[in-house]
Amino acid sequence: MKTTFILSSALAIHAAIVAHEVDIESLDRAIGDGDHYINMKRGSEVIASMVNELLPLPPDEVLQKISTKLLSTIGGASGALFASFFMGMAKYLKENHAKINELNANLETAAAFAYGVQSMMMRGKSNVGEKTMLDVLVPVSTTFTIAAAHGKNIADICREVKNAADKGLEYTRDLVATKGRAAGLGERAIGHLDPGAKSCQVMVHAVCDLLLKK
Ligand code: ADP
Ligand code: MG
């Protein structure tokens, strides 16, 4: 994974979050406390503003700095969860540095992503089926790993990953939440998409679209 890829993704993510303000905002208003869009905007904006400072650093250090910054900038449950995700990715890259040349580049990114998702699950004590962002991130991770392991090209990987993100998001609609603020709503959460799952679907699309343009 290259620093330039991480930073161009960060810029694309910031633009995509802002472009989806209405969707994200209305979902957390319906089944949360209404701050998720503000949290995501604040987090993605601060990382976008650090691009010049991060550009000379190796990828694992960039991810580690992103993690620390998100922890202190985004409030709420999602701040700690995204911080764990990026810390997990950073740790994977740092510890597997020697092996990286043996893997294909897409598989390396998929493995780091999977490690990030695992870290998030441990932090949130959560799993798929609980109406959270994991309902998008887990199938995205699995799809990415399988497609990369089959040696598929980046265009095919991105198309499959975007599809997995869309399906994962839609899957949250009919779930009862067992984690986060929506857990207090019981069956009243049914019929609404999870806000965290929506912002993850938006971010996954933004990064894939960036790669598809290349
Ligand atoms: P808060 O819930 O503290 O107001 P946000 O509104 O920023 O924080 O984020 C809410 C989102 O966080 C939810 O929509 C859900 O996707 C995600 N979330 C909350 N708790 C967990 C958890 N334990 N594991 C995974 N995701 C979670
Ligand atoms: Mg909230």
Short mmCIF file of C-alpha atoms and ligand atoms in Angstrom, two decimals:
data_model
loop_
_atom_site.label_atom_id
_atom_site.label_comp_id
_atom_site.label_asym_id
_atom_site.label_seq_id
_atom_site.Cartn_x
_atom_site.Cartn_y
_atom_site.Cartn_z
CA MET A 1 0.00 0.00 0.00
CA LYS A 2 1.33 3.42 -0.91
CA THR A 3 1.07 6.69 1.01
CA THR A 4 -0.22 8.42 -2.13
CA PHE A 5 -3.09 5.90 -2.35
CA ILE A 6 -4.04 6.45 1.31
CA LEU A 7 -4.00 10.22 0.95
CA SER A 8 -5.87 10.40 -2.35
CA SER A 9 -8.46 8.09 -0.75
CA ALA A 10 -8.71 10.46 2.22
CA LEU A 11 -9.46 13.40 -0.10
CA ALA A 12 -12.03 11.39 -2.08
CA ILE A 13 -13.67 10.23 1.17
CA HIS A 14 -13.97 13.78 2.48
CA ALA A 15 -15.62 14.95 -0.75
CA ALA A 16 -17.99 11.96 -0.77
CA ILE A 17 -19.07 12.40 2.85
CA VAL A 18 -19.90 16.08 2.23
CA ALA A 19 -21.79 15.15 -0.95
CA HIS A 20 -23.97 12.70 1.04
CA GLU A 21 -24.79 15.01 3.92
CA VAL A 22 -28.55 14.70 3.55
CA ASP A 23 -28.65 10.87 3.50
CA ILE A 24 -26.26 10.39 6.41
CA GLU A 25 -27.74 13.15 8.53
CA SER A 26 -31.33 11.94 8.17
CA LEU A 27 -30.47 8.36 9.12
CA ASP A 28 -28.80 9.24 12.43
CA ARG A 29 -31.66 11.61 13.14
CA ALA A 30 -34.10 8.72 12.66
CA ILE A 31 -32.40 6.03 14.75
CA GLY A 32 -29.48 7.75 16.52
CA ASP A 33 -28.79 11.13 18.10
CA GLY A 34 -28.26 13.09 14.87
CA ASP A 35 -24.51 13.71 15.13
CA HIS A 36 -23.10 11.05 12.80
CA TYR A 37 -22.79 13.30 9.74
CA ILE A 38 -21.05 16.01 11.79
CA ASN A 39 -18.69 13.39 13.25
CA MET A 40 -17.82 12.02 9.80
CA LYS A 41 -17.43 15.49 8.29
CA ARG A 42 -15.18 16.68 11.10
CA GLY A 43 -13.04 13.51 10.93
CA SER A 44 -12.62 13.41 7.16
CA GLU A 45 -11.97 17.17 7.00
CA VAL A 46 -9.15 17.08 9.55
CA ILE A 47 -7.43 14.18 7.73
CA ALA A 48 -7.80 15.98 4.38
CA SER A 49 -6.11 19.02 5.95
CA MET A 50 -3.12 16.86 7.00
CA VAL A 51 -2.27 15.60 3.50
CA ASN A 52 0.88 17.72 3.01
CA GLU A 53 2.19 16.83 6.44
CA LEU A 54 1.59 13.09 5.90
CA LEU A 55 2.87 12.82 2.32
CA PRO A 56 6.57 12.17 3.20
CA LEU A 57 5.76 9.41 5.72
CA PRO A 58 5.66 5.63 5.14
CA PRO A 59 2.13 4.11 4.91
CA ASP A 60 2.08 2.50 8.37
CA GLU A 61 2.99 5.81 10.02
CA VAL A 62 0.37 7.64 7.97
CA LEU A 63 -2.33 5.20 9.10
CA GLN A 64 -1.19 5.45 12.70
CA LYS A 65 -1.36 9.24 12.63
CA ILE A 66 -4.81 9.09 11.02
CA SER A 67 -5.94 6.78 13.82
CA THR A 68 -4.68 9.04 16.60
CA LYS A 69 -6.15 12.14 14.97
CA LEU A 70 -9.56 10.54 14.46
CA LEU A 71 -9.68 9.41 18.08
CA SER A 72 -9.20 12.98 19.29
CA THR A 73 -11.40 14.61 16.62
CA ILE A 74 -14.51 12.47 16.05
CA GLY A 75 -16.66 12.07 19.10
CA GLY A 76 -19.11 9.27 19.69
CA ALA A 77 -18.84 5.56 19.21
CA SER A 78 -17.64 5.94 15.64
CA GLY A 79 -14.47 7.89 16.61
CA ALA A 80 -13.08 5.03 18.69
CA LEU A 81 -14.18 2.47 16.11
CA PHE A 82 -12.52 4.19 13.12
CA ALA A 83 -9.41 4.84 15.22
CA SER A 84 -9.20 1.08 15.91
CA PHE A 85 -9.72 0.31 12.22
CA PHE A 86 -6.81 2.51 11.12
CA MET A 87 -4.60 1.37 13.99
CA GLY A 88 -5.25 -2.24 12.95
CA MET A 89 -4.26 -1.48 9.35
CA ALA A 90 -1.13 0.35 10.55
CA LYS A 91 -0.13 -2.61 12.74
CA TYR A 92 -0.65 -5.07 9.91
CA LEU A 93 1.58 -3.10 7.54
CA LYS A 94 4.27 -2.59 10.16
CA GLU A 95 4.40 -6.23 11.25
CA ASN A 96 4.19 -7.71 7.78
CA HIS A 97 6.62 -5.38 6.08
CA ALA A 98 9.07 -8.18 5.24
CA LYS A 99 6.37 -10.37 3.68
CA ILE A 100 4.74 -7.66 1.62
CA ASN A 101 6.78 -8.19 -1.52
CA GLU A 102 5.68 -11.83 -1.62
CA LEU A 103 2.01 -10.89 -1.86
CA ASN A 104 0.27 -9.27 -4.77
CA ALA A 105 -0.43 -5.61 -3.99
CA ASN A 106 -4.22 -6.04 -3.92
CA LEU A 107 -3.97 -8.97 -1.55
CA GLU A 108 -1.75 -6.95 0.75
CA THR A 109 -4.32 -4.13 0.87
CA ALA A 110 -7.12 -6.67 1.42
CA ALA A 111 -5.20 -8.28 4.31
CA ALA A 112 -4.54 -4.92 5.96
CA PHE A 113 -8.22 -3.97 5.52
CA ALA A 114 -9.29 -7.28 7.09
CA TYR A 115 -6.99 -6.67 10.06
CA GLY A 116 -8.52 -3.20 10.47
CA VAL A 117 -12.04 -4.64 10.45
CA GLN A 118 -11.03 -7.26 13.06
CA SER A 119 -9.63 -4.51 15.29
CA MET A 120 -12.90 -2.59 14.97
CA MET A 121 -14.92 -5.69 15.89
CA MET A 122 -12.79 -6.23 18.98
CA ARG A 123 -13.12 -2.61 20.00
CA GLY A 124 -16.90 -2.53 19.48
CA LYS A 125 -17.48 -6.08 20.80
CA SER A 126 -19.67 -6.41 17.75
CA ASN A 127 -20.25 -8.59 14.73
CA VAL A 128 -22.35 -8.70 11.57
CA GLY A 129 -26.12 -8.72 11.99
CA GLU A 130 -26.19 -6.02 14.71
CA LYS A 131 -27.20 -3.14 12.39
CA THR A 132 -23.85 -1.34 12.38
CA MET A 133 -21.13 -0.32 9.95
CA LEU A 134 -19.79 -3.86 10.24
CA ASP A 135 -22.70 -5.04 8.06
CA VAL A 136 -20.96 -3.17 5.24
CA LEU A 137 -17.30 -3.54 6.24
CA VAL A 138 -17.27 -7.31 6.87
CA PRO A 139 -18.76 -8.36 3.50
CA VAL A 140 -16.61 -5.73 1.76
CA SER A 141 -13.53 -7.21 3.42
CA THR A 142 -14.45 -10.80 2.55
CA THR A 143 -15.29 -9.92 -1.06
CA PHE A 144 -12.06 -7.94 -1.43
CA THR A 145 -9.91 -10.77 -0.04
CA ILE A 146 -11.52 -13.46 -2.20
CA ALA A 147 -11.36 -11.37 -5.39
CA ALA A 148 -7.72 -10.39 -4.72
CA ALA A 149 -6.77 -14.00 -3.91
CA HIS A 150 -8.24 -15.05 -7.27
CA GLY A 151 -5.90 -12.56 -8.93
CA LYS A 152 -8.77 -10.48 -10.33
CA ASN A 153 -7.91 -7.10 -11.79
CA ILE A 154 -8.62 -3.91 -9.86
CA ALA A 155 -11.65 -2.98 -11.99
CA ASP A 156 -13.36 -6.32 -11.28
CA ILE A 157 -12.40 -6.15 -7.59
CA CYS A 158 -13.88 -2.66 -7.28
CA ARG A 159 -17.13 -3.63 -8.97
CA GLU A 160 -17.57 -6.65 -6.67
CA VAL A 161 -16.62 -4.65 -3.57
CA LYS A 162 -19.11 -1.84 -4.39
CA ASN A 163 -21.83 -4.42 -4.87
CA ALA A 164 -21.00 -6.02 -1.49
CA ALA A 165 -21.18 -2.58 0.17
CA ASP A 166 -24.61 -1.89 -1.37
CA LYS A 167 -25.99 -5.27 -0.28
CA GLY A 168 -24.54 -4.92 3.23
CA LEU A 169 -26.13 -1.48 3.61
CA GLU A 170 -29.52 -2.73 2.42
CA TYR A 171 -29.26 -5.71 4.81
CA THR A 172 -29.24 -3.29 7.79
CA ARG A 173 -32.73 -2.04 6.90
CA ASP A 174 -34.70 -4.90 8.42
CA LEU A 175 -32.40 -5.57 11.36
CA VAL A 176 -33.03 -4.75 15.00
CA ALA A 177 -29.94 -3.00 16.42
CA THR A 178 -28.12 -4.70 19.27
CA LYS A 179 -25.19 -2.24 19.46
CA GLY A 180 -24.96 1.56 19.62
CA ARG A 181 -27.74 4.06 20.31
CA ALA A 182 -30.26 2.41 17.97
CA ALA A 183 -30.21 -0.65 20.27
CA GLY A 184 -32.55 1.23 22.63
CA LEU A 185 -35.21 1.50 19.90
CA GLY A 186 -35.92 -2.22 19.57
CA GLU A 187 -38.27 -2.94 16.67
CA ARG A 188 -38.73 0.78 15.93
CA ALA A 189 -35.34 0.70 14.18
CA ILE A 190 -36.72 -1.73 11.59
CA GLY A 191 -37.22 -0.06 8.21
CA HIS A 192 -34.29 2.37 8.63
CA LEU A 193 -30.79 1.92 7.24
CA ASP A 194 -27.96 2.20 9.79
CA PRO A 195 -26.16 5.61 9.51
CA GLY A 196 -22.68 4.13 10.09
CA ALA A 197 -23.33 1.50 7.43
CA LYS A 198 -24.40 4.29 5.04
CA SER A 199 -21.24 6.34 5.59
CA CYS A 200 -19.10 3.21 5.12
CA GLN A 201 -20.90 2.40 1.86
CA VAL A 202 -20.26 5.99 0.71
CA MET A 203 -16.55 5.75 1.63
CA VAL A 204 -16.10 2.35 -0.04
CA HIS A 205 -17.69 3.70 -3.24
CA ALA A 206 -15.46 6.80 -3.13
CA VAL A 207 -12.24 4.75 -2.91
CA CYS A 208 -13.38 2.24 -5.56
CA ASP A 209 -14.40 5.03 -7.96
CA LEU A 210 -10.97 6.58 -7.50
CA LEU A 211 -9.33 3.28 -8.47
CA LEU A 212 -11.72 2.72 -11.39
CA LYS A 213 -10.76 6.11 -12.87
CA LYS A 214 -7.07 5.18 -13.05
P1 ADP B 1 -22.81 7.77 18.47
O1 ADP B 1 -23.61 6.51 18.28
O2 ADP B 1 -21.95 7.70 19.70
O3 ADP B 1 -23.66 9.00 18.38
P2 ADP B 1 -22.04 8.10 15.69
O4 ADP B 1 -23.39 8.68 15.51
O5 ADP B 1 -20.90 8.86 15.11
O6 ADP B 1 -21.76 7.81 17.24
O7 ADP B 1 -21.97 6.65 15.04
C1 ADP B 1 -23.08 5.79 15.06
C2 ADP B 1 -22.73 4.54 14.27
O8 ADP B 1 -21.69 3.80 14.89
C3 ADP B 1 -23.88 3.54 14.17
O9 ADP B 1 -24.73 3.87 13.10
C4 ADP B 1 -23.18 2.21 13.98
O10 ADP B 1 -22.95 1.94 12.60
C5 ADP B 1 -21.83 2.42 14.63
N1 ADP B 1 -21.68 1.69 15.89
C6 ADP B 1 -22.13 2.05 17.11
N2 ADP B 1 -21.75 1.13 18.03
C7 ADP B 1 -21.04 0.17 17.37
C8 ADP B 1 -20.36 -1.04 17.74
N3 ADP B 1 -20.32 -1.46 19.00
N4 ADP B 1 -19.72 -1.74 16.77
C9 ADP B 1 -19.74 -1.32 15.48
N5 ADP B 1 -20.36 -0.20 15.08
C10 ADP B 1 -21.01 0.54 15.99
MG MG B 2 -24.81 9.54 16.68
#
